[in-house]
Amino acid sequence: MSTGLANWVVAHAFVDELARCGVRHACVSPGSRSTPLAVALAENRSIKVWIHPDERSGSFFGLGLAKASGVPVALLCTSGTAAANFFPAVIEAAYSHVPLLVLTADRPPELRDNGAPQAIDQSHLYGAHVRWFSEMPVPDGSPGLERYVRVTACRAFAAALGSPAGPVHVNFPFREPLMPDAVDVSDNVLGEGKANGEPFVRTTRARRMPEDALVNRLAAELGPPCRGLIVCGPQDDVRLAEPIARLAQRLRYPVLADGLSPLRTGAHDRSLVIDSHDAFLRDAAWCAAHEPEVVLRFGATPTSKPLVQYLARFPAARHIVVDEGEGWRDASLLAAKMVYADPVAICERLHASLEQRADLPTPWAAEWLAANARAGRAMEETLDGMPELFEGGIFAELCDLLPGGATLFVGNSMPVRDLDTFFGTTNTSIRTLCNRGANGIDGVVSTALGASVECTGPLVVALGDLSFYHDMNGLLAAKLYDLNVTIVLINNDGGGIFSFLPQAEQVEHFEMLYGTPHGLDFSDAIRLYGGEYVRADTVPAFRAAITHGIESPRLTLVEVCTDRERNVRLHREVWAAVSKSLRAGTDVEATP
Ligand SMILES: Cc1ncc(C[n+]2csc(CCOP(=O)(O)OP(=O)(O)O)c2C)c(N)n1
Ligand SMILES: [Mg+2]
């Protein structure tokens, strides 16, 4: 078999298996060495190819597709620094448990480490950030190779969907000529795929069901009347809302629901859901008077620092962390128990084995709900009294404005924090997403655009100006593929988050080192990519702009210009009003 044909066989067999396993999308960046795989992906009828000249944006776009769907997405690039440009998205996928199949083309061994062009050391390039690395052999047409390729593709797919899910790296050396002159398919060059269209190896993974003994032990710890809390951090699995809400109701535990958890929005029972904790847990006196005995945790570390600090005050409480992915998500070192089991199953089994508590309403739950109601009202009133559109108010508005089925993708820095503080709860089912694995301000535009492809409803992305600037290249995908998202650009001309830090007072060169103003006119950027620009400085203008953006078939950028220092003052005004509201009388306004 010629070298070109051997390359063709390896690439087509690998891609054929990915498609049989269920891969539907591939983000391909141009290059020569990757030709066999690029052609195989383009020729596969089950896989849609998305072309991204910039690998960094392309890999984040793939991350967004996989994040929104839960199905592994393939990335492909040529050899050299192209592969290194995938690194930020690979890291984010590793920490946020998103399945990615990272395929990098490489030079054969005789063209490595000896001055050959565009050759870097790609072996284990992403280090411990991938769930599995495999170095493919140089295709040489040897018997048995196709079988190995097919098994490896299935194994890579399975590893990406492991527990927890994450990125997998397969490095493909190809020798020239990269392509055969012609492929005579009648020669049966691809011989080994299963005739029934099944993958070569189908991996099945059972739900990690908790044993009876574990459920009974947990029920004994959680069941007796006590000051218990459920904390649900960032969690992309929307299936969890209903079972957690039902368990909370049975235990009468308040649920401290992160803005990135599925508990805040939707038709499930939200009567025990706490959404203003980020504001009222800043009040030290309130925290001191509300010591929990048991904390049952789901999802990643909460976005809210006040919540994390509140929990850390009480290390004597029994902290039970449920983590289906066998991780160790306990940065405050509080966990007394790590429960490695399917969280839906844990909730359902506990619900079934616990008696409805008869001694209720408890003052504990009532106090949390009352504080939540007071804080919520104080925030609303303070926002209503503001003459302008405040950064936090953007998220309160989006909670009211977004229709059912919409997705709100938020950037890191202040947007994710303001979402957590101000978004509230709603009966409308709105999905909230963020790159919260490594908290980067990179790749936000691309991840959101990728996610929009897998979302049925409209997608709105709200992000800061530096985050937008960081990934402006990502906008090309919106132009090339007519992706209709609405971007809310919160432009405070720099890094607004830093103005909340002690460095704002302590560091002489604060504005140069942290503020980093740029003075860019972003209306030009959005026009470059064929989008529409709308500026919104007031609440009514913002409402109209969002409604327009959602209805319009085009990419829309809604820019809200704010001032960093004033933004800090307004946040502090809100928090002061919340603290004051907690002390205004002792009546219980919401009973469980
Ligand atoms: C890739 C990356 N670089 C740097 C940082 C550090 N960082 C965190 S927030 C921030 C400023 C972000 O500014 P912007 O997106 O405008 O949001 P704002 O703070 O104004 O809300 C920076 C530089 C980071 N998280 N990720
Ligand atoms: Mg900013």
Short mmCIF file of C-alpha atoms in Angstrom, two decimals, residues 277-283 287 302-313 417 420-421 575:
data_model
loop_
_atom_site.label_atom_id
_atom_site.label_comp_id
_atom_site.label_asym_id
_atom_site.label_seq_id
_atom_site.Cartn_x
_atom_site.Cartn_y
_atom_site.Cartn_z
CA HIS A 277 -27.26 34.62 49.56
CA ASP A 278 -24.33 36.37 47.86
CA ALA A 279 -25.76 39.66 49.12
CA PHE A 280 -26.95 38.76 52.63
CA LEU A 281 -24.07 36.44 53.57
CA ARG A 282 -21.86 39.54 53.44
CA ASP A 283 -23.49 40.46 56.73
CA CYS A 287 -23.74 34.64 59.36
CA PRO A 302 -19.92 28.13 44.42
CA THR A 303 -19.33 31.39 42.56
CA SER A 304 -20.17 33.43 45.65
CA LYS A 305 -17.17 34.26 47.82
CA PRO A 306 -19.41 35.29 50.75
CA LEU A 307 -21.01 31.83 50.60
CA VAL A 308 -17.63 30.08 50.50
CA GLN A 309 -16.47 32.21 53.45
CA TYR A 310 -19.70 31.56 55.37
CA LEU A 311 -19.23 27.78 54.98
CA ALA A 312 -15.57 28.01 55.99
CA ARG A 313 -16.59 29.69 59.27
CA ARG A 417 -20.58 37.31 39.89
CA ASP A 420 -25.00 35.07 40.85
CA THR A 421 -26.00 38.13 42.89
CA TRP A 575 -24.91 45.50 49.93
#
